[in-house]
mmCIF file of C-alpha atoms in Angstrom:
data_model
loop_
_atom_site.group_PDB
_atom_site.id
_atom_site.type_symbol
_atom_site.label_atom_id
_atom_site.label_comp_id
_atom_site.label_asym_id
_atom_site.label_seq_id
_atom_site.Cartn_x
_atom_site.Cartn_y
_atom_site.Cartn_z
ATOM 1 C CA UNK K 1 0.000 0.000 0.000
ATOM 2 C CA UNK K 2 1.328 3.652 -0.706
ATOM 3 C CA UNK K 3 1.406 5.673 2.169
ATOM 4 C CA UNK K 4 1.689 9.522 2.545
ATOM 5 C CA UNK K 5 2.978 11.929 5.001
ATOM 6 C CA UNK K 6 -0.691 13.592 6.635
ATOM 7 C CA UNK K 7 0.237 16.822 6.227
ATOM 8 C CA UNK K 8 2.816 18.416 8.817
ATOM 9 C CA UNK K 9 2.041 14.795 11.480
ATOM 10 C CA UNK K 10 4.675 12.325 11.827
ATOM 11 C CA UNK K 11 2.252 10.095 10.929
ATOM 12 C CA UNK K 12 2.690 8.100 7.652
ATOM 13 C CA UNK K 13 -0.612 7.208 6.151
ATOM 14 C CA UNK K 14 -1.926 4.691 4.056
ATOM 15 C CA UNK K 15 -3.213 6.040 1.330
ATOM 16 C CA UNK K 16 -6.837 4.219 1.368
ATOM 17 C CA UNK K 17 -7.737 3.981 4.992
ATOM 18 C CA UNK K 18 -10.830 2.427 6.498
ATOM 19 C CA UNK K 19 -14.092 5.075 6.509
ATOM 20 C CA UNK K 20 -16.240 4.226 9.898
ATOM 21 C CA UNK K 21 -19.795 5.396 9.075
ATOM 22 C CA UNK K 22 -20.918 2.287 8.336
ATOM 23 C CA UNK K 23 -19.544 -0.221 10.261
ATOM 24 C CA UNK K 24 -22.222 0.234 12.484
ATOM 25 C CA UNK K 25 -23.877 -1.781 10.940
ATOM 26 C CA UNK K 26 -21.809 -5.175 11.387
ATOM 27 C CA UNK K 27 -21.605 -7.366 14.565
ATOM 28 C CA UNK K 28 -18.272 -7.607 16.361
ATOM 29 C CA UNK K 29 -17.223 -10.505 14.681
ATOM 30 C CA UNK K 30 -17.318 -9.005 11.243
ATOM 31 C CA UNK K 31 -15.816 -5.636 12.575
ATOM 32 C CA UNK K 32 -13.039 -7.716 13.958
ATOM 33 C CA UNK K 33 -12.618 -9.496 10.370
ATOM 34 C CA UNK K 34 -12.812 -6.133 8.914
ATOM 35 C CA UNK K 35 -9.711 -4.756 10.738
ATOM 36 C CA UNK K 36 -7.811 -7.737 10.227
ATOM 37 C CA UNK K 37 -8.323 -7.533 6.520
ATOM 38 C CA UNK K 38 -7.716 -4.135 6.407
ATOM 39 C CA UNK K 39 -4.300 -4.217 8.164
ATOM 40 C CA UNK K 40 -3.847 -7.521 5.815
ATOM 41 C CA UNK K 41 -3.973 -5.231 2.899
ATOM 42 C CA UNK K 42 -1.935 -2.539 4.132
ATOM 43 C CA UNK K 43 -4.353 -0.011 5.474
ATOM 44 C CA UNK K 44 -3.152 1.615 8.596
ATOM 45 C CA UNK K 45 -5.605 4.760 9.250
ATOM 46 C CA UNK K 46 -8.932 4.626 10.614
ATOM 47 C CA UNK K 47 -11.892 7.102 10.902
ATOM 48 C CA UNK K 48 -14.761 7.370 13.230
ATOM 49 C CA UNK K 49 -16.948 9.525 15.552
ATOM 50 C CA UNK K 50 -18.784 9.774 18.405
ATOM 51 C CA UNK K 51 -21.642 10.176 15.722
ATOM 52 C CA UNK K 52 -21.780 6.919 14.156
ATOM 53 C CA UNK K 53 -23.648 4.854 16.847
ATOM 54 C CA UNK K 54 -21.652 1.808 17.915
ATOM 55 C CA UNK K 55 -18.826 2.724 15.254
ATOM 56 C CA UNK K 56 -16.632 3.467 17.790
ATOM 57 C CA UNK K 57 -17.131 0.867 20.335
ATOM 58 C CA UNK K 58 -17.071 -2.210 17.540
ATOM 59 C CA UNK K 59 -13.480 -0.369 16.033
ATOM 60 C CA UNK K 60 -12.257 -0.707 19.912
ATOM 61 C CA UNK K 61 -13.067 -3.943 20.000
ATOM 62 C CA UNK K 62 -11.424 -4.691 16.883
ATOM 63 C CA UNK K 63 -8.689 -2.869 17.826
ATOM 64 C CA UNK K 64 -7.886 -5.196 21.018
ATOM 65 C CA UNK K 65 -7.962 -8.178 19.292
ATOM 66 C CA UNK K 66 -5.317 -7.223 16.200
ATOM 67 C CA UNK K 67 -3.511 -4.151 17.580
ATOM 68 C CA UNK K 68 -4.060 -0.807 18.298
ATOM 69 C CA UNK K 69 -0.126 0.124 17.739
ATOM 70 C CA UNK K 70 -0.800 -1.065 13.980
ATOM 71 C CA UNK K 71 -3.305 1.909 12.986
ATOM 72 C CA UNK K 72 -3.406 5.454 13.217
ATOM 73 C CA UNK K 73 -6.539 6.237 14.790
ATOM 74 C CA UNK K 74 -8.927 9.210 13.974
ATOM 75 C CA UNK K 75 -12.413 9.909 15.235
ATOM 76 C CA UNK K 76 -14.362 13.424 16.114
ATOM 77 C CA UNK K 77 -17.749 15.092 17.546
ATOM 78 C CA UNK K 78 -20.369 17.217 17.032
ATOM 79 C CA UNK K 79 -20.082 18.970 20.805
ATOM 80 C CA UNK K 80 -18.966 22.623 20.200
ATOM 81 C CA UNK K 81 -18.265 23.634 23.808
ATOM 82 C CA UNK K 82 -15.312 23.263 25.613
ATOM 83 C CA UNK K 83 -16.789 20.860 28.385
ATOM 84 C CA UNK K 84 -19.022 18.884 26.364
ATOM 85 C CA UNK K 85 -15.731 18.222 24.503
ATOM 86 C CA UNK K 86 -13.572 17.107 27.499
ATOM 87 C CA UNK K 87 -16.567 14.438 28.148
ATOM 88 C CA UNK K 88 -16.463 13.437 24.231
ATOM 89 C CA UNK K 89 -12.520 12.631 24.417
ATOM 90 C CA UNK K 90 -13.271 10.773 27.278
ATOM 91 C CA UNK K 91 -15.945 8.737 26.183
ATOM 92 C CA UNK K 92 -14.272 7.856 22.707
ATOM 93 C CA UNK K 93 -11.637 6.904 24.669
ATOM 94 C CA UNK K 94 -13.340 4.206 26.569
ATOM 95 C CA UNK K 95 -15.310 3.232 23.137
ATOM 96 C CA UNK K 96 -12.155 3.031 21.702
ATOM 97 C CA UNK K 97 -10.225 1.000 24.052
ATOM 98 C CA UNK K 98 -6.928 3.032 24.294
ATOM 99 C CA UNK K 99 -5.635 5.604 26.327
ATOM 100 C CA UNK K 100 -4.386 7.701 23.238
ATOM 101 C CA UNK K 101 -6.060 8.837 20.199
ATOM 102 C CA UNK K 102 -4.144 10.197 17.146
ATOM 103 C CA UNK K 103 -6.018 12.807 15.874
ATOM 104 C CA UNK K 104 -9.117 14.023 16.969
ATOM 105 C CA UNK K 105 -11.943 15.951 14.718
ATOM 106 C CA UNK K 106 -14.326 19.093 15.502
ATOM 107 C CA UNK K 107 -16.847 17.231 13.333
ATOM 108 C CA UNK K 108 -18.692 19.067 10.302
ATOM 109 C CA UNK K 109 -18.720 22.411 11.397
ATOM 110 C CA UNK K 110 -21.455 23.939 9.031
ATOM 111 C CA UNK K 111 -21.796 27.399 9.487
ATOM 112 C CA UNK K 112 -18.759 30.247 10.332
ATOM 113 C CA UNK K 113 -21.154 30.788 13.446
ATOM 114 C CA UNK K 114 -20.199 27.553 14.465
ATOM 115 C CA UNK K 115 -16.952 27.646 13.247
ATOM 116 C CA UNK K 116 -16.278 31.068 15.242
ATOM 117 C CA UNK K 117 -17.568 29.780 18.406
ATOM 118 C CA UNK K 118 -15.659 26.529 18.768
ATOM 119 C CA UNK K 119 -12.495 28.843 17.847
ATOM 120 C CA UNK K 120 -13.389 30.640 21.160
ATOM 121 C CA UNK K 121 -12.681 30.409 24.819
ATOM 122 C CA UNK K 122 -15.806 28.809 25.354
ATOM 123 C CA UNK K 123 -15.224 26.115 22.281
ATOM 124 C CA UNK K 124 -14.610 22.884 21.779
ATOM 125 C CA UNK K 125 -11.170 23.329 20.452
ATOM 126 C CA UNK K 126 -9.739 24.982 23.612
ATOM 127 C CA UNK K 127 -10.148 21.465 25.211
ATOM 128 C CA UNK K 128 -8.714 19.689 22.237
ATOM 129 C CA UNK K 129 -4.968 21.769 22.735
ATOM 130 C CA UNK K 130 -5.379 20.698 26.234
ATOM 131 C CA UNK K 131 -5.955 17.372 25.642
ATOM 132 C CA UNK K 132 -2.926 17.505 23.154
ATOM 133 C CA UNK K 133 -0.866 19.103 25.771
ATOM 134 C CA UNK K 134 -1.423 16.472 28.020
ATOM 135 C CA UNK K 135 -0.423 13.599 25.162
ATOM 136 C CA UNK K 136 -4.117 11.986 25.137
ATOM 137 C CA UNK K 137 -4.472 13.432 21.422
ATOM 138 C CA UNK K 138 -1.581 13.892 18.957
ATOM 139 C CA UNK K 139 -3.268 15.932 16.207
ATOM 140 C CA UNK K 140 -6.376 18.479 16.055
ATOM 141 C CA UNK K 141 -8.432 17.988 12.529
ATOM 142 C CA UNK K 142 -11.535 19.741 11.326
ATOM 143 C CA UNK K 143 -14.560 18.566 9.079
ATOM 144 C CA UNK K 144 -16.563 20.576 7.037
ATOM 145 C CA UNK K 145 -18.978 20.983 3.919
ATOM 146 C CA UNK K 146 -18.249 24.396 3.508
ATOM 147 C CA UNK K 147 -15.006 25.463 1.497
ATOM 148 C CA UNK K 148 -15.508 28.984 3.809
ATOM 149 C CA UNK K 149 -15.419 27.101 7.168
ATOM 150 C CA UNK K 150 -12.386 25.038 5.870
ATOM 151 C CA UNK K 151 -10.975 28.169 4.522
ATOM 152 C CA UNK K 152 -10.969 29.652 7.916
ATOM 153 C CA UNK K 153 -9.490 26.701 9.549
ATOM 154 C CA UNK K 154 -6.349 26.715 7.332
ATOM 155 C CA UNK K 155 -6.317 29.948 7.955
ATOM 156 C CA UNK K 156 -6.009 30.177 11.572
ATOM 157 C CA UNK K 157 -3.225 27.744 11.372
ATOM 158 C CA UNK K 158 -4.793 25.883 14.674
ATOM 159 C CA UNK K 159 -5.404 22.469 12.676
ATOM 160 C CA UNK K 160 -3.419 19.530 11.221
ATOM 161 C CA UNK K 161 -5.955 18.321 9.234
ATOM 162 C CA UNK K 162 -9.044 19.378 7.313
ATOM 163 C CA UNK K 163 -11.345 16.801 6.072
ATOM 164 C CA UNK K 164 -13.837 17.584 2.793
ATOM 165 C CA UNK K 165 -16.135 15.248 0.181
ATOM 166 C CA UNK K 166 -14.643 14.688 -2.983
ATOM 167 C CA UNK K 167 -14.698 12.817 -6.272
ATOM 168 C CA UNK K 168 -15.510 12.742 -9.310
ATOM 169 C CA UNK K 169 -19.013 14.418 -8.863
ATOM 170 C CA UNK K 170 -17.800 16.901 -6.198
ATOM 171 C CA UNK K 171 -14.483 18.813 -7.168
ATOM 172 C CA UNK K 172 -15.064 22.355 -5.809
ATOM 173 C CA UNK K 173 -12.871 21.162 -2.332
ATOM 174 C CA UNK K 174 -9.588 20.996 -5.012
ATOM 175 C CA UNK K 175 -8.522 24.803 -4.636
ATOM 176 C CA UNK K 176 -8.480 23.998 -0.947
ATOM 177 C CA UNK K 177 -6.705 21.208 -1.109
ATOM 178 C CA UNK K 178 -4.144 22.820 -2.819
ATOM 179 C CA UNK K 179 -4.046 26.099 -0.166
ATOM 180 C CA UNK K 180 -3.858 23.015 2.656
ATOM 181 C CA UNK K 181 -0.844 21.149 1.162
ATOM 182 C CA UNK K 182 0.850 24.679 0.777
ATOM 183 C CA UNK K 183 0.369 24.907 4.306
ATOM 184 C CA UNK K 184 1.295 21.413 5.035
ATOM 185 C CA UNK K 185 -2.311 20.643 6.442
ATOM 186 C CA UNK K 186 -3.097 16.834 5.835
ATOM 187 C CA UNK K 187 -5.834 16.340 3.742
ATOM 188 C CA UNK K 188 -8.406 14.003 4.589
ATOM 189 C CA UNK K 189 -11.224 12.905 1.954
ATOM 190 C CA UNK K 190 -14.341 11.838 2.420
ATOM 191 C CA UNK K 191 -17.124 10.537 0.596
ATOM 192 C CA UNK K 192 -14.937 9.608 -1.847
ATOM 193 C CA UNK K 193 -18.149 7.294 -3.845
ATOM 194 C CA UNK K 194 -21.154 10.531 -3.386
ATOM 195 C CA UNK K 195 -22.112 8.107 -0.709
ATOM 196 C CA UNK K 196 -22.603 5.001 -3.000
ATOM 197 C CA UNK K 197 -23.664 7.529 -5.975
ATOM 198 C CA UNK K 198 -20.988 6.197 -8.170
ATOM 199 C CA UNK K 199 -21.165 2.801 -8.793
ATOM 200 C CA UNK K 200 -17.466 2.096 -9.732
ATOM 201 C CA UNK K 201 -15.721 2.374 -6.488
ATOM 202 C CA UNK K 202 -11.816 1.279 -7.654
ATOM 203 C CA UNK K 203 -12.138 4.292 -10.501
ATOM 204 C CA UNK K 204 -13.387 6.249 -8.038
ATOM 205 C CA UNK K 205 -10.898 6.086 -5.215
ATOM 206 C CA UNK K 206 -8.267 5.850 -8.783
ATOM 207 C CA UNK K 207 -9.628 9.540 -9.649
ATOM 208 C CA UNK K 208 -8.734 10.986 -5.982
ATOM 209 C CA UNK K 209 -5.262 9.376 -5.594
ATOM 210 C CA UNK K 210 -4.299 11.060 -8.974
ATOM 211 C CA UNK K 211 -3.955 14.469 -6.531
ATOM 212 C CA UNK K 212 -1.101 14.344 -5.278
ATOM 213 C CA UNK K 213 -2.601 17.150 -2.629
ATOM 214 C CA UNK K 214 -4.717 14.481 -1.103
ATOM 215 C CA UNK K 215 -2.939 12.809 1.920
ATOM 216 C CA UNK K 216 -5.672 10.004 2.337
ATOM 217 C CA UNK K 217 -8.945 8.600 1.425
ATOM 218 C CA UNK K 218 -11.682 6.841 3.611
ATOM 219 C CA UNK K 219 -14.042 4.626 1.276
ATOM 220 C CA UNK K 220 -17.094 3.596 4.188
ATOM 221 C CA UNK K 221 -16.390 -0.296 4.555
ATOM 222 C CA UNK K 222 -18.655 -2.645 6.230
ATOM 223 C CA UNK K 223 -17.617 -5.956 4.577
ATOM 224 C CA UNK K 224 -14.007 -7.784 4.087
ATOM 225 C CA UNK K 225 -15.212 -7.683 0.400
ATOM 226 C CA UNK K 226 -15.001 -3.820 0.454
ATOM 227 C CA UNK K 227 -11.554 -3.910 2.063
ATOM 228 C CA UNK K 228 -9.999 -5.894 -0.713
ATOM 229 C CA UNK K 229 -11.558 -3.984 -3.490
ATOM 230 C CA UNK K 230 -11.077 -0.443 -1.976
ATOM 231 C CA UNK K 231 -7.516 -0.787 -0.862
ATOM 232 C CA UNK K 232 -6.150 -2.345 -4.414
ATOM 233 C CA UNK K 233 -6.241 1.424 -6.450
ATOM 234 C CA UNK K 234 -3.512 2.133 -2.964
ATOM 235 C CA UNK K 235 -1.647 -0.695 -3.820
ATOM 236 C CA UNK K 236 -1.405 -1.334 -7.397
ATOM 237 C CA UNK K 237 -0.986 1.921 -8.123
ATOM 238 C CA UNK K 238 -1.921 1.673 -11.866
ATOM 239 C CA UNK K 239 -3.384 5.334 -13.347
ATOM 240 C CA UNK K 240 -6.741 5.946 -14.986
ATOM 241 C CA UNK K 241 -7.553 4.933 -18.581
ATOM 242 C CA UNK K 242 -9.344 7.630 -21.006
ATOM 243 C CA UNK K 243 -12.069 4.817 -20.487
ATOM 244 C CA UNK K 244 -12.066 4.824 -17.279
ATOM 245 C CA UNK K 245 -12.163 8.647 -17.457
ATOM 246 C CA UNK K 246 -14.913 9.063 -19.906
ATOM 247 C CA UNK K 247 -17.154 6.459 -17.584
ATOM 248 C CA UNK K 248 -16.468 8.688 -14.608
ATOM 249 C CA UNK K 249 -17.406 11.739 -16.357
ATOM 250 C CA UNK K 250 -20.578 10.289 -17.858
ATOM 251 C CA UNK K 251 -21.581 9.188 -14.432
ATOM 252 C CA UNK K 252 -20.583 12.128 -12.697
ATOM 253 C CA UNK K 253 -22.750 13.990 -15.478
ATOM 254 C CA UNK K 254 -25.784 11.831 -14.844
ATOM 255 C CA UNK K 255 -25.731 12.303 -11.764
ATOM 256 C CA UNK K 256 -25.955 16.413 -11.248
ATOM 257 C CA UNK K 257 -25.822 18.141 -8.028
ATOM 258 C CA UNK K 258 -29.171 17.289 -6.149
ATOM 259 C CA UNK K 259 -28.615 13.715 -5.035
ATOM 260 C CA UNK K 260 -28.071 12.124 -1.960
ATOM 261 C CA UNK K 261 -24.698 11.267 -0.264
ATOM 262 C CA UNK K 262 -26.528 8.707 2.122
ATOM 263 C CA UNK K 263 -24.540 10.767 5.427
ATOM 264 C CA UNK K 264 -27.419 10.007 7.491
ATOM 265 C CA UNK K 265 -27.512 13.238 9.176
ATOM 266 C CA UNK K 266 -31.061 13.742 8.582
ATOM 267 C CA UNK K 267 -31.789 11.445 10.692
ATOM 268 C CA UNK K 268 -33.638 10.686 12.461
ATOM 269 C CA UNK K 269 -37.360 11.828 10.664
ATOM 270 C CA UNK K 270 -39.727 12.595 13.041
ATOM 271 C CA UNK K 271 -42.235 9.901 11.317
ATOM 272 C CA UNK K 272 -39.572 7.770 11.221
ATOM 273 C CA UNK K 273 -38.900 7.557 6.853
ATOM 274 C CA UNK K 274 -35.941 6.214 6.050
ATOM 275 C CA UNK K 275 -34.652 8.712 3.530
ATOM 276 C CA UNK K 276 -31.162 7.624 2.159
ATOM 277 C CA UNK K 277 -32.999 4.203 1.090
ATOM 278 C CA UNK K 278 -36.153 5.882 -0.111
ATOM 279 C CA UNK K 279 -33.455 7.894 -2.764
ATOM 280 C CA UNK K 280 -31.151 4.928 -2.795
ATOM 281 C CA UNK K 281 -34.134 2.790 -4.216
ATOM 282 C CA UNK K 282 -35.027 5.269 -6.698
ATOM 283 C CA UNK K 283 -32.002 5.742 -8.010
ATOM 284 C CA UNK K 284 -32.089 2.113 -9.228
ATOM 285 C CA UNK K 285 -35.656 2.862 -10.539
ATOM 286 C CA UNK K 286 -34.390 6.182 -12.657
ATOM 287 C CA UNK K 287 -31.022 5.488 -13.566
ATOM 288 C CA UNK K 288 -29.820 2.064 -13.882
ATOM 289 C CA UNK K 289 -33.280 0.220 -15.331
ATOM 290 C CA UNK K 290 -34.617 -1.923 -12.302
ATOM 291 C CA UNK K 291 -37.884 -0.693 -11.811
ATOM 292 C CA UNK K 292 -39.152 -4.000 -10.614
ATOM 293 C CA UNK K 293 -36.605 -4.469 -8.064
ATOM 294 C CA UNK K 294 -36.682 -0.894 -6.645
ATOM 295 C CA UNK K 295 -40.862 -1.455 -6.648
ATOM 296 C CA UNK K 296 -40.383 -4.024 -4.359
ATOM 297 C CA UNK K 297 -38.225 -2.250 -2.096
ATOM 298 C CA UNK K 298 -40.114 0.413 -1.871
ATOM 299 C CA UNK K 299 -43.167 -2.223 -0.487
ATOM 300 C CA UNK K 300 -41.183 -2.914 2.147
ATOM 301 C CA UNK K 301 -40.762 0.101 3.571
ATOM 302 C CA UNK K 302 -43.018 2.144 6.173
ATOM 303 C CA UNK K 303 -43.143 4.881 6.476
ATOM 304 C CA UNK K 304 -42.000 5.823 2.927
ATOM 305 C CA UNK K 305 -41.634 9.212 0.508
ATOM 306 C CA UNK K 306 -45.394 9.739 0.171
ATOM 307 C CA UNK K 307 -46.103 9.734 4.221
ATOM 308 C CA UNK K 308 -43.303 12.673 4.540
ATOM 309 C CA UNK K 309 -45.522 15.718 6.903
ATOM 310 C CA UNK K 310 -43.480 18.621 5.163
ATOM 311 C CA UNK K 311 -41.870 19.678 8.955
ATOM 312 C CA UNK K 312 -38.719 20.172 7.145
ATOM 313 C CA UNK K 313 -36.209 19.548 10.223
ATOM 314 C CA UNK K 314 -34.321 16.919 7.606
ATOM 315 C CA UNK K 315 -33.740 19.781 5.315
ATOM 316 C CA UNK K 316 -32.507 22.120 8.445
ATOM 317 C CA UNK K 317 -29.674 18.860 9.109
ATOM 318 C CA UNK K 318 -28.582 18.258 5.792
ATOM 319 C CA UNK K 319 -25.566 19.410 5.042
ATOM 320 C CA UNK K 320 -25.890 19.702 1.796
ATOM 321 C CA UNK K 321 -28.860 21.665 1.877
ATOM 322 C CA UNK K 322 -30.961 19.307 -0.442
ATOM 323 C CA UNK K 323 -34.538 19.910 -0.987
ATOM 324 C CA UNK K 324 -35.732 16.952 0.822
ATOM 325 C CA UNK K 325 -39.046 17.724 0.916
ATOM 326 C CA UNK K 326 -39.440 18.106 -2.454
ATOM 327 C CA UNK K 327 -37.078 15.153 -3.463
ATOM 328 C CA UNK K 328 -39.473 12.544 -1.763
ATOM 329 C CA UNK K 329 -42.245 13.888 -3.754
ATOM 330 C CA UNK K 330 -40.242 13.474 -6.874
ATOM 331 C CA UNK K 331 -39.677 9.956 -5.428
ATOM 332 C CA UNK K 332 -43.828 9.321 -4.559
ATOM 333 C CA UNK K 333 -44.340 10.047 -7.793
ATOM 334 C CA UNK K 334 -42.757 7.217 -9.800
ATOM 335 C CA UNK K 335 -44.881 4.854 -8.083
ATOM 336 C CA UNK K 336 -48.871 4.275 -8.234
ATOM 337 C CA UNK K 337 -49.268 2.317 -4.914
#
C-alpha cells in the first residue's frame, strides 16, 4: 500500500484507509474481520466519531484483538463547547479502548457561526490543545462541507488536518486542497463514492489518488469484500484509462448536483422515513433500469416518501442543503401504490 505523510504529522498514512460510518452496521465478529483484513492489505488509518452509533465501540473492539499500535486512529464530535468536549474525548476513549487517540476531529462544522464559536474560549477546540498538551491526542483535525469554514481553519493555522467530500461528482474542495498542502495541512477525503452515488468504487478512489494534494482517502467499509476492493487502487498503483475517465465523467454527469450522499444526518425523521434508502431505491428505478426491483423495495418500507408531513427539520440537518421535501415527492411520484 502507498502511504503519505498527513500533512505536517509524523504520521505516515496509508493512502486508502478504512471510513467508519458504516460499520455500524456489522456485529463484532465481522468488525473484527474487517480490521484484520484491512491491516492484511496494508491499510493503517482509521476514521470514526462519536456520531456513528456503535462505530466506535465495535473499532475498539477490533482494535484489542489485532492491535491498536498497527493503525493510526482518527475519530471526532459534534459537541462545540469546551466541556461537552472534554466528556467526548473521554468517552471515545473508553469506546475506543486506548488511552491515546491520534487525531481528533471538531466534526462538520457547518456554518462560520459555528466555526467562530468553537475557535473561542468557550469552544470545543480549547479542550482539544489541552488534551494535546497532556499527550491523550496527537493531532487536532476539522470537518466541514463548507469550502468557507475550511478556509478559515487553514487559515487560523490551529489544525493539522481538514477533512472535505470529494470525487468525481464533487471537485469544488480541489482549490483547498491545494491552499492546505501549501500549508502542510493533511488532507483528509471523504465521501470519496457521493455516498454510494458512483457505482465504480476502484475508478473512483483511482480519480482521488491522482492528486497528489490528497494525503488520504476513507471509502465507508462494512464488509471484508469492500476492504480488498477499496484498498487495491492504494496498492497497485496503476493510473486511470481515457475509459475509465470518460465512464467517470458520464456518471458524474448523470448524476448532477441534487442527489443524496446517504450521510445520514437527517436522521432521524420525526415519522420515522428512512430517507437515504427511499433515494437509494429510486435511483435504481431512474437510472440504472430496475424498476421492478426498486418497486419491491419500496413495499417494504413504512413509512415511505409519500407519508413525509413537510416539517422540514431533515432539510434544516442536511448538510448539503438538499430539498428533501421536495425530493421525496419526486420519489412518490414514480410509483402508483
Amino acid at each position: 500500500m502507498q502511504k503519505r505523510i498527513l500533512g505536517g504529522t509524523n504520521y505516515e498514512v496509508s493512502v486508502v484507509g478504512l471510513g467508519g460510518i458504516p460499520i455500524q452496521r456489522v456485529d463484532k465478529s465481522t468488525a473484527v474481520d474487517i480490521i484484520r483484513e484491512a491491516l492484511n492489505q496494508g491499510m493503517n488509518f482509521i476514521d470514526t466519531a462519536r456520531g456513528y452509533t456503535i462505530s466506535e465501540e465495535l473499532i475498539g473492539q477490533g482494535l484489542q484483538i489485532v492491535g491498536r499500535e498497527k493503525f493510526i486512529l482518527a475519530t471526532k464530535s459534534m459537541v462545540r463547547t469546551y466541556e461537552g468536549m472534554l466528556e467526548e474525548v473521554k468517552t471515545s476513549l473508553q469506546n475506543l479502548k486506548t488511552e491515546y487517540i491520534d487525531l481528533y476531529q471538531l466534526h462538520n462544522v457547518r456554518t462560520m457561526e459555528d466555526f467562530k464559536f468553537v475557535m473561542s474560549e468557550e469552544g470545543a477546540l480549547r479542550a482539544l490543545k489541552e488534551l494535546k498538551e497532556q499527550g491523550i491526542i496527537g493531532e487536532i483535525g476539522i470537518s466541514s462541507h463548507g469550502v468557507e469554514v475550511l478556509e478559515a481553519a487553514i487559515d487560523s493555522g490551529e489544525f493539522a488536518t481538514i477533512q472535505f467530500p470529494y470525487n468525481a461528482v464533487e471537485r469544488q474542495g480541489e482549490p483547498l486542497f491545494e491552499k492546505a498542502k501549501k500549508k502542510n495541512i493533511g488532507v483528509i477525503i471523504m465521501k470519496p463514492l457521493a455516498g454510494g452515488a458512483i457505482r465504480n468504487g476502484e475508478q473512483a478512489i483511482r480519480f482521488i489518488l491522482e492528486n497528489s494534494n490528497v494525503s488520504v482517502v476513507i471509502p465507508g467499509i462494512d464488509s471484508v469484500e469492500q476492504v480488498v476492493e477499496n484498498a487495491k487502487p492504494g496498492i497497485d498503483e496503476l493510473p486511470l484509462t481515457s475509459e475509465d475517465r470518460e465512464k467517470l465523467e458520464a456518471e458524474a454527469t448523470s448524476l448532477g448536483t441534487q442527489f443524496c450522499r446517504r450521510c445520514g444526518y437527517c436522521a432521524p425523521c420525526t415519522i420515522g422515513i428512512d430517507i437515504p434508502n427511499n433515494f437509494i431505491f429510486d435511483s435504481y428505478y431512474t437510472r440504472y433500469n430496475l424498476q421492478e426491483w426498486a418497486t419491491n423495495r419500496f413495499k417494504s418500507l413504512s413509512p415511505w416518501a409519500k407519508d413525509c408531513t413537510e416539517c422540514g427539520e431533515c432539510e434544516k440537518r442536511c448538510p448539503y442543503d438538499l430539498p428533501i421535501i421536495n425530493m421525496l415527492k419526486e420519489v412518490a411520484s414514480h410509483y402508483d401504490f
